[in-house]
Amino acid sequence: MTQVTERGTPLPAAPRAGVRRRSPAAAACVVGGAVAAGLGLGFLAVLVIVLWISSPYPDSGPGGALHLAAGLWLLAHGAELVRYDTLSGIPAPVGMTPLLLVALPVLLMRRAARLGSAAEEDDEEVLPAAAVFSAVLCGYLAVGALATVYAAGGPMPADPISAAWHIPLVAVLAAAGGVWGARGRPLGPLPSWLPGGVRKAFVRPRYALALRAGAGGSLVLLGGGALVVGASLAWHGAEVQASFLSLTGVWSGRFAVLLLALTLIPNAMVWGAAYALGPGFALGSGVTATPLGFPGAPALPRFPLLAALPAEGPGTPLTWAAAGVPVVAGLAVGWFAVRRAREVSYGETALTAALGAVVCGLTMAGLAAASAGPLGSRRLSEFGPMWWTTGVAAFAWTAVLAVPVAVAVHAWRTRPAIGPEGLDADEAGAVDDRWHDSGVREIRWAALRKAAGALVPEMAAPVPVAPVPEPVAAPAVPVAALAAPAVPGRRAVTVVSGLDLDPGLLAPKPAEPVSAPLAPPVVGARVLARRKPPPE
C-alpha cells in the first residue's frame, strides 16, 4: 500500500534492508580529492605550456609538454622518473624531488580534507573523520593512477613501482593532516585498539614539549643550512653567474633555470644542514663533501647551485665554522625542553630534552631522504646526503648539548629567591614575619591617625575593658631603633627610629560606648537552618 502525505503526494519509499543510503557529503569529498589532484596537474601543465610557447626552439609538440607536466606532477610526489634519451643509450633514473614542488600537492590535498570535514550550514551532513579521509583519498588516487598511465607515453615516464607507493604516501599524510586540523588538532583520545598505557603516555606534557623542542632544533638546523648555502653562493658569486649565463641565452630558458633553482632551495638547505652536521652530502659514487675536506667533484652538470660547492682539498677554519650550526641547534633543543612549572624534577627535564633530540634526528633523517636521489646512472646514482648518517649526527649533536643545557636552565628557573642582605627566601620570610608580628603596625597607624585628624575616625572597641589610669605624660623625644627585651607573658614591642611620638599613644585608651549599628535591624526576617547536602 502506497502511503501519501496530507497533500496527496506519495511518500518516498524506505530503504530496503541491506541497502545503504548514498551520502552526498561522501560524494562531495571524493570530488574534492579529484579536484585537488586536477588543480596540481593543471598548474604544472599551464606552466610547462607557457615555457614551451615562449621557447624559440621547442623539441616537441604540445602533447610532449603535457606528458612532461604529468611527469613533473608525479616527481612532486617523490616518484622516480626514467630518462631514455641518454648519450650512452642506458636509461637514467631521475629521483631527486624538488621539495618546494612537494608543497603544491600537499597543500591542495590538505585543503580538500579540511573542506570535506567542515559543514557550511547547520543542517548539512558532517561525515566522520575516517569517512572524509577515505573519500578524499579515493578521489585523489584515482586521478593519480590516470596521470601515471598518461605520463608513460611521454619522454620521461614514471617508474610504476615508485609511483605506486609514493603517491599514496604523500596523499595519506596530507589528508590526515587536513582532517586533524579540521577537528581542532586533538591530542586524544587515541584509538581504542591501542594499549591503555600507550594512550595515557601519549597525552603527557613531556611529549608535546619534546615535539616542540625537536621542531625548534630542526628549524635552527635548516636555517643554519640556508646560511651556509647563502654564504657559499656569495663567496662563489662569479662562478654562479657564469654557470647561469652559460646554460641558455634566451629569457625563457633563463626563467626556467631560475624556477628550477628556486624549487631546489629547500633541498640546498637540507644539504647545508647535513654539511654542518658533519656527514656532508654525496656528489657521486665515492665523492662526499664534508667540512673536513672535499676530494673534488666528478663531471657534474652545469647548474648555479652546484657552482657554489666548496673548494677541493682539506678543510679550512672557514669550513670548520659550520659546526656552530648544530651547536646552536642543541642549545635551542635544551631551551625549549624546559617546562615553566617548578614541580618537574631534573630527571623529567633531562628525559624531555633527550626525546627532543630524538625528534630532531628523525626529522632531519626524513628530510635528508626526501632531498636526495639519483640524477643518472653510474657516478650520478648517489646524489645528496645519506639519511641515516644525517639523522644520527643530528641526534648526537643535539643530545650531547640539549640535556645539560636543559638541566642548567631548569636549575636557574627554580633557584631560590634572594632576599635583602643576601638572605634566602625562608630567612627573608622569617624576618618579614617578625616585623609584622611586632607592634610597629599599631605605632604607625596611631601616628597616621593623629596626623590625619578628622579624616580617619576613631574605631569603636568591640569589647569593653576596664579603665586604666592614664600614664604620666613625658616629653616627646626621638625614638631610637631599640627593641625591649622579651618578658614572659607580654608581647614584645619594636620601636621604629625616626618617629617623634607621644608615649601616651602607646597606652591603651579607656573603653568607649559601642556605637549604633551602621544599618537598622531587619524586621520580619526568617532565619532558616542550613541543611547538610545529601551525600552523592
Short mmCIF file of C-alpha atoms in Angstrom, two decimals, residues 127-443:
data_model
loop_
_atom_site.label_atom_id
_atom_site.label_comp_id
_atom_site.label_asym_id
_atom_site.label_seq_id
_atom_site.Cartn_x
_atom_site.Cartn_y
_atom_site.Cartn_z
CA LEU A 127 30.89 12.84 7.96
CA PRO A 128 33.16 11.13 10.48
CA ALA A 129 36.86 11.74 10.17
CA ALA A 130 37.55 8.25 8.81
CA ALA A 131 34.88 8.65 6.11
CA VAL A 132 36.24 12.03 4.99
CA PHE A 133 39.78 10.68 4.93
CA SER A 134 38.82 7.65 2.84
CA ALA A 135 36.62 9.58 0.39
CA VAL A 136 39.18 12.32 -0.31
CA LEU A 137 41.92 9.74 -0.67
CA CYS A 138 39.93 7.71 -3.21
CA GLY A 139 39.32 10.72 -5.44
CA TYR A 140 42.97 11.80 -5.32
CA LEU A 141 44.41 8.34 -6.02
CA ALA A 142 42.05 7.85 -8.96
CA VAL A 143 43.48 10.93 -10.68
CA GLY A 144 46.99 9.85 -9.69
CA ALA A 145 46.54 6.49 -11.42
CA LEU A 146 45.32 8.20 -14.60
CA ALA A 147 48.29 10.61 -14.53
CA THR A 148 50.71 7.69 -14.18
CA VAL A 149 49.23 5.96 -17.19
CA TYR A 150 49.25 9.18 -19.23
CA ALA A 151 52.88 10.03 -18.36
CA ALA A 152 54.01 6.60 -19.55
CA GLY A 153 53.71 7.81 -23.16
CA GLY A 154 55.96 10.83 -22.64
CA PRO A 155 59.71 11.38 -22.80
CA MET A 156 60.15 10.84 -19.05
CA PRO A 157 57.69 8.24 -17.76
CA ALA A 158 57.43 7.37 -14.11
CA ASP A 159 58.54 4.10 -12.61
CA PRO A 160 55.26 2.30 -11.84
CA ILE A 161 56.54 0.71 -8.63
CA SER A 162 57.89 4.01 -7.33
CA ALA A 163 54.67 5.85 -8.19
CA ALA A 164 52.55 3.09 -6.62
CA TRP A 165 53.78 3.87 -3.11
CA HIS A 166 55.00 7.48 -3.28
CA ILE A 167 51.67 8.98 -4.38
CA PRO A 168 49.59 7.21 -1.68
CA LEU A 169 52.19 8.12 0.96
CA VAL A 170 52.01 11.85 0.23
CA ALA A 171 48.21 11.75 -0.12
CA VAL A 172 47.72 9.88 3.18
CA LEU A 173 49.93 12.25 5.16
CA ALA A 174 48.34 15.37 3.64
CA ALA A 175 44.76 14.11 4.08
CA ALA A 176 45.42 13.05 7.67
CA GLY A 177 46.84 16.49 8.43
CA GLY A 178 43.82 18.19 6.91
CA VAL A 179 41.28 16.10 8.83
CA TRP A 180 43.24 16.52 12.05
CA GLY A 181 43.38 20.28 11.59
CA ALA A 182 39.67 20.48 10.81
CA ARG A 183 38.84 18.59 14.03
CA GLY A 184 40.68 21.14 16.16
CA ARG A 185 44.07 19.36 16.31
CA PRO A 186 43.08 17.00 19.13
CA LEU A 187 45.80 15.15 21.00
CA GLY A 188 43.39 12.44 22.13
CA PRO A 189 41.64 10.21 22.69
CA LEU A 190 43.66 7.76 20.70
CA PRO A 191 42.05 4.75 19.01
CA SER A 192 40.73 2.14 21.40
CA TRP A 193 42.76 -0.64 19.80
CA LEU A 194 45.95 0.85 21.23
CA PRO A 195 47.07 -0.34 24.69
CA GLY A 196 45.94 1.76 27.64
CA GLY A 197 49.50 2.52 28.70
CA VAL A 198 50.32 3.92 25.26
CA ARG A 199 47.22 6.13 25.26
CA LYS A 200 47.99 7.50 28.70
CA ALA A 201 51.66 8.08 27.92
CA PHE A 202 50.89 9.90 24.66
CA VAL A 203 48.94 12.69 26.35
CA ARG A 204 51.68 13.50 28.86
CA PRO A 205 53.12 17.02 28.63
CA ARG A 206 56.63 15.73 28.04
CA TYR A 207 55.80 14.54 24.55
CA ALA A 208 54.32 17.87 23.48
CA LEU A 209 57.44 19.60 24.82
CA ALA A 210 59.68 17.06 23.08
CA LEU A 211 57.90 17.73 19.77
CA ARG A 212 58.28 21.46 20.28
CA ALA A 213 61.96 21.13 21.17
CA GLY A 214 62.69 18.80 18.24
CA ALA A 215 60.89 21.10 15.82
CA GLY A 216 62.83 24.08 17.16
CA GLY A 217 66.14 22.27 16.71
CA SER A 218 65.21 21.19 13.17
CA LEU A 219 64.28 24.75 12.22
CA VAL A 220 67.59 26.01 13.57
CA LEU A 221 69.46 23.39 11.53
CA LEU A 222 67.55 24.31 8.38
CA GLY A 223 68.15 28.00 8.97
CA GLY A 224 71.83 27.32 9.52
CA GLY A 225 71.92 25.27 6.32
CA ALA A 226 70.37 28.18 4.43
CA LEU A 227 73.02 30.47 5.92
CA VAL A 228 75.80 28.10 4.84
CA VAL A 229 74.41 27.87 1.29
CA GLY A 230 73.91 31.64 1.05
CA ALA A 231 77.45 32.32 2.24
CA SER A 232 78.83 29.83 -0.29
CA LEU A 233 76.81 31.40 -3.11
CA ALA A 234 78.11 34.84 -2.20
CA TRP A 235 81.70 33.52 -1.93
CA HIS A 236 81.49 31.89 -5.38
CA GLY A 237 79.41 34.66 -6.96
CA ALA A 238 81.41 34.86 -10.17
CA GLU A 239 81.22 31.10 -10.81
CA VAL A 240 77.50 31.05 -10.09
CA GLN A 241 76.81 33.90 -12.52
CA ALA A 242 78.91 32.32 -15.24
CA SER A 243 77.12 29.00 -14.83
CA PHE A 244 73.71 30.66 -15.01
CA LEU A 245 74.51 32.62 -18.16
CA SER A 246 76.15 29.71 -19.96
CA LEU A 247 73.11 27.43 -19.78
CA THR A 248 70.96 29.36 -22.21
CA GLY A 249 70.87 32.72 -23.94
CA VAL A 250 67.11 33.34 -24.20
CA TRP A 251 64.98 34.81 -21.44
CA SER A 252 62.51 31.91 -21.40
CA GLY A 253 65.31 29.41 -20.80
CA ARG A 254 66.84 31.54 -18.08
CA PHE A 255 63.44 31.88 -16.47
CA ALA A 256 63.06 28.08 -16.47
CA VAL A 257 66.52 27.67 -14.90
CA LEU A 258 65.62 30.26 -12.27
CA LEU A 259 62.36 28.44 -11.43
CA LEU A 260 64.22 25.14 -11.11
CA ALA A 261 66.80 26.73 -8.81
CA LEU A 262 64.04 28.20 -6.63
CA THR A 263 62.30 24.84 -6.29
CA LEU A 264 65.62 23.28 -5.21
CA ILE A 265 66.36 25.84 -2.48
CA PRO A 266 64.79 23.66 0.29
CA ASN A 267 66.96 20.77 -0.90
CA ALA A 268 70.01 23.02 -0.65
CA MET A 269 69.01 23.99 2.89
CA VAL A 270 68.90 20.32 3.93
CA TRP A 271 72.22 19.69 2.22
CA GLY A 272 73.75 22.66 4.03
CA ALA A 273 72.47 21.33 7.36
CA ALA A 274 73.94 17.88 6.60
CA TYR A 275 77.24 19.57 5.71
CA ALA A 276 77.28 21.46 9.01
CA LEU A 277 76.42 18.30 10.98
CA GLY A 278 79.49 16.54 9.62
CA PRO A 279 78.35 13.68 7.33
CA GLY A 280 78.02 16.05 4.37
CA PHE A 281 76.42 15.07 1.07
CA ALA A 282 77.40 12.83 -1.80
CA LEU A 283 78.10 14.15 -5.30
CA GLY A 284 78.51 10.79 -6.97
CA SER A 285 79.88 7.40 -6.15
CA GLY A 286 82.67 7.75 -3.58
CA VAL A 287 82.68 11.58 -3.54
CA THR A 288 81.41 13.33 -0.40
CA ALA A 289 81.70 16.98 0.58
CA THR A 290 82.29 17.49 4.33
CA PRO A 291 83.76 20.32 6.45
CA LEU A 292 86.91 18.23 6.88
CA GLY A 293 87.65 18.11 3.16
CA PHE A 294 86.35 17.78 -0.39
CA PRO A 295 88.22 15.45 -2.77
CA GLY A 296 86.71 17.09 -5.85
CA ALA A 297 83.53 16.69 -7.82
CA PRO A 298 83.14 14.44 -10.86
CA ALA A 299 81.75 15.64 -14.16
CA LEU A 300 78.65 17.38 -12.79
CA PRO A 301 76.10 19.17 -14.95
CA ARG A 302 76.31 22.93 -15.06
CA PHE A 303 73.92 24.49 -12.60
CA PRO A 304 74.12 27.62 -10.41
CA LEU A 305 73.68 25.78 -7.11
CA LEU A 306 76.36 23.24 -7.99
CA ALA A 307 78.78 26.05 -8.78
CA ALA A 308 78.81 27.03 -5.10
CA LEU A 309 80.48 23.81 -3.94
CA PRO A 310 83.46 24.16 -1.57
CA ALA A 311 86.94 24.21 -2.98
CA GLU A 312 88.84 20.98 -3.44
CA GLY A 313 91.28 19.94 -0.74
CA PRO A 314 91.28 19.59 3.05
CA GLY A 315 89.04 21.65 5.27
CA THR A 316 89.90 25.14 6.45
CA PRO A 317 88.85 27.12 9.53
CA LEU A 318 86.20 28.71 7.32
CA THR A 319 84.59 25.33 6.63
CA TRP A 320 85.03 24.20 10.24
CA ALA A 321 82.99 27.21 11.36
CA ALA A 322 79.90 25.44 10.01
CA ALA A 323 79.97 23.33 13.19
CA GLY A 324 78.45 26.29 15.02
CA VAL A 325 75.09 25.46 13.41
CA PRO A 326 74.49 22.17 15.29
CA VAL A 327 75.80 23.78 18.48
CA VAL A 328 73.09 26.44 18.30
CA ALA A 329 70.54 23.73 17.44
CA GLY A 330 71.48 21.77 20.56
CA LEU A 331 71.12 24.87 22.71
CA ALA A 332 67.69 25.52 21.18
CA VAL A 333 66.50 21.98 21.93
CA GLY A 334 67.65 22.28 25.55
CA TRP A 335 65.95 25.64 25.99
CA PHE A 336 62.59 24.56 24.57
CA ALA A 337 62.60 21.29 26.55
CA VAL A 338 62.28 23.02 29.94
CA ARG A 339 58.82 23.36 31.41
CA ARG A 340 57.85 26.56 33.17
CA ALA A 341 56.24 24.72 36.07
CA ARG A 342 58.55 24.22 39.03
CA GLU A 343 57.19 20.88 40.18
CA VAL A 344 59.04 18.94 37.45
CA SER A 345 62.13 17.02 38.51
CA TYR A 346 65.54 17.23 36.91
CA GLY A 347 65.19 13.69 35.53
CA GLU A 348 61.95 14.61 33.77
CA THR A 349 63.61 17.65 32.20
CA ALA A 350 66.60 15.60 31.01
CA LEU A 351 64.27 12.95 29.55
CA THR A 352 62.28 15.60 27.69
CA ALA A 353 65.48 17.05 26.21
CA ALA A 354 66.61 13.59 25.11
CA LEU A 355 63.24 12.95 23.44
CA GLY A 356 63.53 16.32 21.70
CA ALA A 357 66.91 15.23 20.33
CA VAL A 358 65.28 12.03 19.03
CA VAL A 359 62.57 14.07 17.28
CA CYS A 360 65.20 16.33 15.74
CA GLY A 361 67.19 13.33 14.49
CA LEU A 362 64.13 11.68 12.95
CA THR A 363 63.06 14.91 11.29
CA MET A 364 66.45 15.52 9.72
CA ALA A 365 66.69 11.88 8.59
CA GLY A 366 63.33 12.18 6.81
CA LEU A 367 64.26 15.48 5.18
CA ALA A 368 67.61 14.09 4.04
CA ALA A 369 65.89 11.06 2.47
CA ALA A 370 63.37 13.31 0.69
CA SER A 371 66.01 15.75 -0.61
CA ALA A 372 68.37 13.14 -2.07
CA GLY A 373 68.03 10.92 -5.10
CA PRO A 374 69.79 9.81 -8.25
CA LEU A 375 70.34 12.10 -11.21
CA GLY A 376 71.56 9.42 -13.54
CA SER A 377 73.38 6.14 -13.63
CA ARG A 378 76.87 5.08 -12.58
CA ARG A 379 78.60 8.08 -10.98
CA LEU A 380 75.43 10.12 -10.53
CA SER A 381 73.48 7.30 -8.93
CA GLU A 382 74.21 8.72 -5.44
CA PHE A 383 73.37 12.36 -5.07
CA GLY A 384 72.60 14.09 -1.78
CA PRO A 385 73.02 13.40 1.94
CA MET A 386 72.75 9.91 3.39
CA TRP A 387 69.59 9.83 5.51
CA TRP A 388 70.75 7.61 8.37
CA THR A 389 74.11 9.32 8.92
CA THR A 390 72.41 12.73 8.90
CA GLY A 391 69.80 11.57 11.43
CA VAL A 392 72.39 10.02 13.74
CA ALA A 393 74.57 13.14 13.59
CA ALA A 394 71.61 15.41 14.34
CA PHE A 395 70.62 13.27 17.33
CA ALA A 396 74.18 13.09 18.68
CA TRP A 397 74.83 16.84 18.42
CA THR A 398 71.54 17.86 20.00
CA ALA A 399 71.51 15.18 22.72
CA VAL A 400 75.02 15.98 23.93
CA LEU A 401 74.23 19.68 24.21
CA ALA A 402 70.50 19.72 24.96
CA VAL A 403 70.46 17.56 28.11
CA PRO A 404 72.98 19.58 30.18
CA VAL A 405 71.55 22.86 28.90
CA ALA A 406 68.01 21.81 29.86
CA VAL A 407 69.12 20.78 33.35
CA ALA A 408 71.02 24.06 33.80
CA VAL A 409 68.05 26.13 32.64
CA HIS A 410 65.77 24.15 34.95
CA ALA A 411 68.09 24.80 37.91
CA TRP A 412 68.27 28.50 37.06
CA ARG A 413 64.49 28.86 36.81
CA THR A 414 63.88 27.03 40.08
CA ARG A 415 66.60 28.77 42.08
CA PRO A 416 65.53 30.22 45.47
CA ALA A 417 64.70 33.91 45.55
CA ILE A 418 67.36 36.09 47.21
CA GLY A 419 66.06 38.42 49.92
CA PRO A 420 67.67 41.54 51.44
CA GLU A 421 71.24 41.36 52.68
CA GLY A 422 71.89 38.04 50.95
CA LEU A 423 69.20 36.07 52.82
CA ASP A 424 67.37 33.29 51.04
CA ALA A 425 63.60 33.14 50.72
CA ASP A 426 62.99 31.30 54.03
CA GLU A 427 65.15 33.61 56.12
CA ALA A 428 63.70 36.69 54.45
CA GLY A 429 60.19 35.41 55.13
CA ALA A 430 61.05 34.84 58.80
CA VAL A 431 62.37 38.40 59.12
CA ASP A 432 59.25 39.74 57.45
CA ASP A 433 57.04 37.74 59.84
CA ARG A 434 58.89 39.11 62.89
CA TRP A 435 58.43 42.63 61.54
CA HIS A 436 54.67 42.18 61.15
CA ASP A 437 54.29 40.35 64.48
CA SER A 438 55.76 43.32 66.36
CA GLY A 439 53.85 46.39 67.47
CA VAL A 440 55.18 48.57 64.68
CA ARG A 441 51.89 48.43 62.78
CA GLU A 442 49.98 49.84 65.78
CA ILE A 443 52.52 52.62 66.23
#
